[in-house]
CSV table of C-alpha atoms and ligand atoms in Angstrom, one decimal:
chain,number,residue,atom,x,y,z
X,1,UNK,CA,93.9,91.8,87.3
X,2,UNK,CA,93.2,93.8,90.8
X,3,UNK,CA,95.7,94.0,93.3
X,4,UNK,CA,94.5,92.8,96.5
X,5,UNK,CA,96.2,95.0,99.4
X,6,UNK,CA,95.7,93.7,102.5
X,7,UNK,CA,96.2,96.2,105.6
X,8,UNK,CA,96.0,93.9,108.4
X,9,UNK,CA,97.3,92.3,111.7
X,10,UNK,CA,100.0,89.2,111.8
X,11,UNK,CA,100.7,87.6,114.8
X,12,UNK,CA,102.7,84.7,116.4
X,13,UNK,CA,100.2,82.2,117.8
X,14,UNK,CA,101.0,80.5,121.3
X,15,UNK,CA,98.5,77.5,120.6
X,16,UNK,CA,98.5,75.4,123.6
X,17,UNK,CA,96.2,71.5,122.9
X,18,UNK,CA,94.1,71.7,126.0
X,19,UNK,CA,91.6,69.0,127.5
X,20,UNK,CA,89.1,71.9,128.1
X,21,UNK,CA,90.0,75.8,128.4
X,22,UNK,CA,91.1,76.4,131.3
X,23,UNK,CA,88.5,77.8,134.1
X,24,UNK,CA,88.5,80.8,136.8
X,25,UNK,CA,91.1,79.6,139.5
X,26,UNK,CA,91.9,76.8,137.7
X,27,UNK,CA,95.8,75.9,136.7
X,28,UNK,CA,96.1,73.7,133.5
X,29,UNK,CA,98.7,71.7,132.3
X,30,UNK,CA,98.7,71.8,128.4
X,31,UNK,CA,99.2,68.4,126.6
X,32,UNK,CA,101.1,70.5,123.7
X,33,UNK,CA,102.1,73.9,122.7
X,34,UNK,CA,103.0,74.8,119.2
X,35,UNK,CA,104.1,78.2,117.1
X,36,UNK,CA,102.8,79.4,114.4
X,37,UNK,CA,102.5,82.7,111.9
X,38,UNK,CA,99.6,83.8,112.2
X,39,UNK,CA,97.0,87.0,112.6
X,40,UNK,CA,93.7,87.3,111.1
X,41,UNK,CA,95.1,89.6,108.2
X,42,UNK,CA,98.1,87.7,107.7
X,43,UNK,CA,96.0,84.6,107.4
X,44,UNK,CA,93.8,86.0,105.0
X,45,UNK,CA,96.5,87.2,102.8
X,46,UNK,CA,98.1,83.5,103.0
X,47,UNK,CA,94.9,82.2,101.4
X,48,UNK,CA,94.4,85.0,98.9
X,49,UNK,CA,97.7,84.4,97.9
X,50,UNK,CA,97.3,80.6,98.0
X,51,UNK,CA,94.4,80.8,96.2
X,52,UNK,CA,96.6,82.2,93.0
X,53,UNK,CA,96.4,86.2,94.3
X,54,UNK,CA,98.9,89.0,93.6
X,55,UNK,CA,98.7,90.3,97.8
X,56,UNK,CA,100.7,93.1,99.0
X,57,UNK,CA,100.7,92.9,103.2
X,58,UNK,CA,100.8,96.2,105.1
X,59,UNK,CA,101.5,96.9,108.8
X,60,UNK,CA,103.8,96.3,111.4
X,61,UNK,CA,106.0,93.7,113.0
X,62,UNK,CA,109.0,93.6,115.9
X,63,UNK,CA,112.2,93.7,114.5
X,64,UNK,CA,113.5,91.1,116.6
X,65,UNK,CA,110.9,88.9,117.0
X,66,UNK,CA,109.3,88.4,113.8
X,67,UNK,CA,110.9,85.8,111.6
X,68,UNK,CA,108.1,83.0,112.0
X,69,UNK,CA,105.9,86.2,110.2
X,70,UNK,CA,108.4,87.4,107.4
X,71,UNK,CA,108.9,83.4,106.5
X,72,UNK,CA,105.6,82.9,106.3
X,73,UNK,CA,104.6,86.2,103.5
X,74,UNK,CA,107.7,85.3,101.8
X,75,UNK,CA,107.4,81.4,101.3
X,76,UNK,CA,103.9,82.5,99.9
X,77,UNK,CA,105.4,85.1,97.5
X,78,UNK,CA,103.3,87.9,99.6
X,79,UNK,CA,104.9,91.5,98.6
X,80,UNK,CA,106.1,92.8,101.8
X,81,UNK,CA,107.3,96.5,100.3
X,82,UNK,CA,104.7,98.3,102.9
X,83,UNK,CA,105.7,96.1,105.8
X,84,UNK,CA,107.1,98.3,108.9
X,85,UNK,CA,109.8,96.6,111.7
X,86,UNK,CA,109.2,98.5,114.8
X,87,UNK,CA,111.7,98.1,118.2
X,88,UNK,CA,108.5,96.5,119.4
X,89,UNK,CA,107.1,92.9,120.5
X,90,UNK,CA,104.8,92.1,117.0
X,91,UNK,CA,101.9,91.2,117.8
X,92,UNK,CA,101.1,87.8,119.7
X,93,UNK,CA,98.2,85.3,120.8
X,94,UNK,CA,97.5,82.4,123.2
X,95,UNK,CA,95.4,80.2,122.1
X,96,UNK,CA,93.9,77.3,123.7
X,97,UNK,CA,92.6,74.6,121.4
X,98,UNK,CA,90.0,72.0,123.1
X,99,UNK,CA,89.8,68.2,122.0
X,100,UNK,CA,86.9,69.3,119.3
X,101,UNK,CA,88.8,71.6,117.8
X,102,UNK,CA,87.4,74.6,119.2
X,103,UNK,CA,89.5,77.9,120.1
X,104,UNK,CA,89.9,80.3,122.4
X,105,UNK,CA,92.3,83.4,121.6
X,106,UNK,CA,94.1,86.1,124.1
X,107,UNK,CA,95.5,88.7,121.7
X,108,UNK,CA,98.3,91.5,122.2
X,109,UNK,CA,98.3,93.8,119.7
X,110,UNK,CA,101.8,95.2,119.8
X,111,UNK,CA,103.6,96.3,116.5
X,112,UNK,CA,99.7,95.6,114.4
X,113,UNK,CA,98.3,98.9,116.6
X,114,UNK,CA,101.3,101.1,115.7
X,115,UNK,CA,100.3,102.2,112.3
X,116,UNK,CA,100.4,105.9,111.4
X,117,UNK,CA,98.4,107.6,109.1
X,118,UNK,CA,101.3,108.8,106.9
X,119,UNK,CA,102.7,105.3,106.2
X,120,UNK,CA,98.9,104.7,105.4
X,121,UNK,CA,98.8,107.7,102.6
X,122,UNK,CA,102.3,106.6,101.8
X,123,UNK,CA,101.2,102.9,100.9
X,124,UNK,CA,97.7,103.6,99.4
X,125,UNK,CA,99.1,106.2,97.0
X,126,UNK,CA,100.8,102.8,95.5
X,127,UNK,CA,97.0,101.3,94.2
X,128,UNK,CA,94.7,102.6,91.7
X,129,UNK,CA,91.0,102.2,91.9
X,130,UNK,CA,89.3,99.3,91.2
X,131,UNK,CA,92.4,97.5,93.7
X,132,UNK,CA,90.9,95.9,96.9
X,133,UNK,CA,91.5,96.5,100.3
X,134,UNK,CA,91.1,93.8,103.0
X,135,UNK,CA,91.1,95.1,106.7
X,136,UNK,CA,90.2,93.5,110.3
X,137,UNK,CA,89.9,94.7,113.3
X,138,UNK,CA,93.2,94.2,114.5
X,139,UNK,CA,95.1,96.9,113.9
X,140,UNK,CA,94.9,100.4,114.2
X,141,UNK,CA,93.7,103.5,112.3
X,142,UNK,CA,90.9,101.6,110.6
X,143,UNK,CA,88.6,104.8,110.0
X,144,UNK,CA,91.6,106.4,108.1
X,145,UNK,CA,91.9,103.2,106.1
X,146,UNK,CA,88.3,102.9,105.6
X,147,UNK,CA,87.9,106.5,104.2
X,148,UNK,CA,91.3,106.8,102.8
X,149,UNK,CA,90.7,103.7,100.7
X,150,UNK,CA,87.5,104.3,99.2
X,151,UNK,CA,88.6,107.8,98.3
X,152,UNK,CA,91.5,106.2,96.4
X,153,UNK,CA,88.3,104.5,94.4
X,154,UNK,CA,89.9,100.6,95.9
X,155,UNK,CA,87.2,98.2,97.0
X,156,UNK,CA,87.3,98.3,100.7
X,157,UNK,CA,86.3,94.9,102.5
X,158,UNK,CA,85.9,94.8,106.2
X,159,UNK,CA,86.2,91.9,108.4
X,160,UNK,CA,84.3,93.1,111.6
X,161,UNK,CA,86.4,90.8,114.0
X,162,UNK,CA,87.0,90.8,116.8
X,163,UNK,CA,83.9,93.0,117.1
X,164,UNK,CA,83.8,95.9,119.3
X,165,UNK,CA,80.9,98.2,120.2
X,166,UNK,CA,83.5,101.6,118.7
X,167,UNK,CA,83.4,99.9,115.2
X,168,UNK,CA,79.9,101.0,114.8
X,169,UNK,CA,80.8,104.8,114.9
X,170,UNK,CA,83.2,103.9,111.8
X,171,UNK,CA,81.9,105.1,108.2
X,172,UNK,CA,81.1,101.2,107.5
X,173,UNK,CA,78.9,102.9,104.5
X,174,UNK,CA,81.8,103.5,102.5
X,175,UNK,CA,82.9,99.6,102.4
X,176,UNK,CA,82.1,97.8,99.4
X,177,UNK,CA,82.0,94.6,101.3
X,178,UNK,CA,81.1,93.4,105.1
X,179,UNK,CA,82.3,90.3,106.1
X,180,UNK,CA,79.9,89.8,109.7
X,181,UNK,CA,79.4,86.6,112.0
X,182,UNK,CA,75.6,86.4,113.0
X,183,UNK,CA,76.3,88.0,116.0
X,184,UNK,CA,78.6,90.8,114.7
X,185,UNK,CA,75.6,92.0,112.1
X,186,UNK,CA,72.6,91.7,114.7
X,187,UNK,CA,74.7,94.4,116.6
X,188,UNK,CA,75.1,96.5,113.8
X,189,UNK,CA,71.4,96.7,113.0
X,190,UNK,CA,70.5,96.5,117.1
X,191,UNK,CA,68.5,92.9,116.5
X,192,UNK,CA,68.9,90.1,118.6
X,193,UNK,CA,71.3,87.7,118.0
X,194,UNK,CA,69.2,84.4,117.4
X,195,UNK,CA,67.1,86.7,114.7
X,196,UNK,CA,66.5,84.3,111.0
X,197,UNK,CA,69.4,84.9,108.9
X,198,UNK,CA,68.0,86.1,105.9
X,199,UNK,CA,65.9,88.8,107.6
X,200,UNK,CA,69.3,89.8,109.8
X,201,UNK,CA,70.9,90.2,106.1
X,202,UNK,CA,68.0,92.3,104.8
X,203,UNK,CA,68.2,94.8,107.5
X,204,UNK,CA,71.9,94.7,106.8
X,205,UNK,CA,71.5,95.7,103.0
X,206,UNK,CA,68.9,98.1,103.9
X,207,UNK,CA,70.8,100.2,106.3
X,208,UNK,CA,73.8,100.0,103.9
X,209,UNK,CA,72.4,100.1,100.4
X,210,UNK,CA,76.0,100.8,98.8
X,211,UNK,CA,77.6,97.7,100.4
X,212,UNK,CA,77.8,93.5,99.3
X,213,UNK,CA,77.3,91.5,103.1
X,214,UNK,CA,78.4,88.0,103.5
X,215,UNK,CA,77.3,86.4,106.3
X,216,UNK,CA,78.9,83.6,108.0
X,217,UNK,CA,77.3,81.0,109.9
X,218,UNK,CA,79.8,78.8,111.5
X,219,UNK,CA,79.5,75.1,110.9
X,220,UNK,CA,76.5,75.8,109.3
X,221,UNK,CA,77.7,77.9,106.3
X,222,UNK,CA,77.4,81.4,104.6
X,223,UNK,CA,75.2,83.7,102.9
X,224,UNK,CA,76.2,86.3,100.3
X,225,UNK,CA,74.4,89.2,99.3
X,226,UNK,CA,76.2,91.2,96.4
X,227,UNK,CA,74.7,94.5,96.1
X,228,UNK,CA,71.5,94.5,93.6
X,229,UNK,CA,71.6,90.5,93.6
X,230,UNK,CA,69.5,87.7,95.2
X,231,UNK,CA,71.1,86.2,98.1
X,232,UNK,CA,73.3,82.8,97.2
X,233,UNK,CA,73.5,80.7,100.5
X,234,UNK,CA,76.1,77.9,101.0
X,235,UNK,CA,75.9,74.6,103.7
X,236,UNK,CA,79.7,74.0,105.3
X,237,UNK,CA,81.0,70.6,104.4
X,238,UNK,CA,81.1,67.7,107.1
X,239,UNK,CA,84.6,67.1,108.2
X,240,UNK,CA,86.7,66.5,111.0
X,241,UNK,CA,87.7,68.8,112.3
X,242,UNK,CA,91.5,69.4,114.3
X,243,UNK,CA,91.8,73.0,114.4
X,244,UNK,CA,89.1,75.7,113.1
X,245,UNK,CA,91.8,78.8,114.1
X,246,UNK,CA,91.9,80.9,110.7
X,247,UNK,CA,88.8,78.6,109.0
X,248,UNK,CA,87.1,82.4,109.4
X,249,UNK,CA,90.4,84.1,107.3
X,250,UNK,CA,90.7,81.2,104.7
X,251,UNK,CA,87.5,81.5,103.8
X,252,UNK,CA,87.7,85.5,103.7
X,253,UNK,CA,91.3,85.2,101.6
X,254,UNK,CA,89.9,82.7,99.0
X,255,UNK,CA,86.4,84.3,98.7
X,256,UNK,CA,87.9,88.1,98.2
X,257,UNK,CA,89.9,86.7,95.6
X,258,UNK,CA,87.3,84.9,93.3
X,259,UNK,CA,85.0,88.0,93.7
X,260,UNK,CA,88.9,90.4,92.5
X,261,UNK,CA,88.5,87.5,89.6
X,262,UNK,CA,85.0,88.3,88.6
X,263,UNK,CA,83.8,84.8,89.9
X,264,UNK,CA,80.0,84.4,90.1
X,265,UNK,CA,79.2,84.7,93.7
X,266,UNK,CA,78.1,80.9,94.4
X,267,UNK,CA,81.2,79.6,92.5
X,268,UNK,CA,83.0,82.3,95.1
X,269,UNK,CA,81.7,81.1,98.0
X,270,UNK,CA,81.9,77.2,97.3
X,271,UNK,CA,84.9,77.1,96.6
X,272,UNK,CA,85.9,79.7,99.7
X,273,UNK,CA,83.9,77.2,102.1
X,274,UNK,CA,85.5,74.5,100.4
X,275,UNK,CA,89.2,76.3,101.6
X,276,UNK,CA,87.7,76.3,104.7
X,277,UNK,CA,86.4,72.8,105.3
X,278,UNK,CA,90.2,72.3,104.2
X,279,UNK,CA,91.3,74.0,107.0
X,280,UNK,CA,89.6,73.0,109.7
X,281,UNK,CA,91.5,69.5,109.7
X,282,UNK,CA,94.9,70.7,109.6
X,283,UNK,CA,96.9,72.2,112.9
X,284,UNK,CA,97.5,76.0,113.1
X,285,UNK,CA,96.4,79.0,111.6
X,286,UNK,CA,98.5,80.4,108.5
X,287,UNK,CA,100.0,76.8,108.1
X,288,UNK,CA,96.6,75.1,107.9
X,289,UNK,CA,95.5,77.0,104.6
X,290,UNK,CA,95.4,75.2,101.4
X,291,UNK,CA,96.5,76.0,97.9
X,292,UNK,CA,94.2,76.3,95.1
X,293,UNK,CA,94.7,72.8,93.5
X,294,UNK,CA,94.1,71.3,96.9
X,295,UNK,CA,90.6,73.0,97.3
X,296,UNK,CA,90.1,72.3,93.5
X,297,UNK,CA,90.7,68.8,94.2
X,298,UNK,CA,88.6,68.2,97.5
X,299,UNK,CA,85.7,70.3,95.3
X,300,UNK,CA,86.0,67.3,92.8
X,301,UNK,CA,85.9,64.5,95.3
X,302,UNK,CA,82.6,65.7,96.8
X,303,UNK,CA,79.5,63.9,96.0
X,304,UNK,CA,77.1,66.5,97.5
X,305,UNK,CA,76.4,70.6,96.4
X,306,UNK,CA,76.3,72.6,99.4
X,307,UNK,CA,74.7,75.7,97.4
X,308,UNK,CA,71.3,76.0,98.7
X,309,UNK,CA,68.1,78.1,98.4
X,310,UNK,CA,67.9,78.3,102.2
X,311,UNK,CA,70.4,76.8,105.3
S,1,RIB,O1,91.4,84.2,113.1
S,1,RIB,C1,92.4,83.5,113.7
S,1,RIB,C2,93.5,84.4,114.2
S,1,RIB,O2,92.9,85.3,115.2
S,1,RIB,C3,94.7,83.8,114.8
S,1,RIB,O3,95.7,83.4,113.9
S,1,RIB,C4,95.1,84.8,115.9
S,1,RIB,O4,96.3,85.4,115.6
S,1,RIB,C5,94.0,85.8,116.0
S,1,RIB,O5,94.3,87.0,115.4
């Protein structure tokens, strides 16, 4: 079975239960504040490892600030042998959470923007082709991790987020999979934002023949376009929800793992937007991320299929 390696950010969250987020000139008084592990690439590796992976996490955390992190990848039997402690903050968020669920996210890199590109050879020297390689846009280095990678022969799969205009100079040809929000792939193929789905993920295939897309759609679902294959789109499922912080990385975690599996692509992405759906009720990012049985049982309660010809 592939490895999956994930090179990616952790952070501790700062999530503050707000009645709306806060405005210019405005002071707020929160109703709540919690702390939790966090980080879009230690989220996804909690739900690829949740999900029944074997997930190695690289990067960087503060040596005295990061126990919430190093609980979190251990309690979930994450390999932390690549994991650097830096006389640095690790990275941090504040997060406002409206009474919808909704998010909003200040992030501070620290220790996830410290990486070096011998600790990167070091580490990827430690996988063999055919591995994969999860990365976001969080930390730093990501062009030596993108080429470095897919010289090593591993399956490099890119979460563009949080996009920025500079990731479009990176060699994005050489990933094997894009993971792109509507608005992240309209930029990458200069199209407007509110342009039909399916003819955003053509232009996507078509400037990057070599590379699988998915798609995401927010509450209304995903679209996944292995390369060579028909596009296989999937509805969300209708829940409440509490919290949709890291419904984006659950959904990444459990769907790179079915595909390391050899999954058929709709039975990957139901069950990923299952995971999801999951975690969209629960508080918190890392913590809200269900195990496998969970998702397989939710999956067996539903009365509905949410793969679909078109959403
Ligand atoms: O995707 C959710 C994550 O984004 C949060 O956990 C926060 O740390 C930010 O990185």
């Amino acid at each position: 079975m592939p490895k999956i390696l994930n090179y990616g950010s952790l952070n501790i969250d700062y999530v503050y239960s707000v009645p709306h987020f806060v405005q210019p000139g405005e002071t707020l008084s929160s109703l709540a504040r919690n702390i939790f592990a966090g980080g879009k690439g230690l989220n996804q590796s909690v739900a690829a490892a949740r999900a029944g992976g074997t997930v190695y996490h690289a990067g960087a955390v503060g040596r005295d600030d990061s126990r919430v992190l190093l609980d979190m990848i251990e309690s979930n039997g994450i390999h932390a042998d690549y994991l650097q402690k830096r006389d640095l903050p690790s990275g941090h968020t504040i997060i406002q959470v409206d009474e919808h669920g909704q998010n909003c996210i200040i992030l501070y890199g620290g220790a996830n923007v410290s990486l070096t590109k011998e600790e990167i050879h070091h580490t990827l020297s430690h996988f063999a082709a055919g591995d994969y390689l999860i990365l976001q846009n969080e930390v730093n280095c990501i062009e030596e991790l993108i080429r470095k990678g897919a010289a090593c022969g591993l399956n490099v799969c890119f979460n563009v987020s949080p996009f920025t205009p500079e990731l479009l100079q990176l060699p994005l040809e050489l990933c094997s999979v894009l993971i792109v929000n509507e608005i992240e792939g309209s930029a990458m193929v200069g199209m407007s934002a509110d342009t039909d789905p399916y003819i955003l993920i053509e232009a996507l295939c078509s400037k990057y023949p070599q590379t699988s897309f998915v798609l995401t759609l927010g509450s209304r679902g995903s679209i996944l376009r292995q390369k060579g294959k028909e596009a296989i789109s999937c509805r969300a499922y209708q829940v409440n929800a509490v919290d949709t912080t890291a419904a984006g990385d659950t959904f990444l975690g459990y769907l790179i793992y079915m595909l390391s599996c050899g999954e058929d692509g709709g039975t990957a992405l139901q069950t990923a937007t299952a995971a999801s759906a999951i975690a969209v009720t629960r508080k918190g990012a890392a913590p809200s991320i269900p195990t496998m049985p969970e998702v397989k049982q939710f999956l067996a309660e539903q009365r509905t299929t949410v793969l679909t010809d078109r959403i």
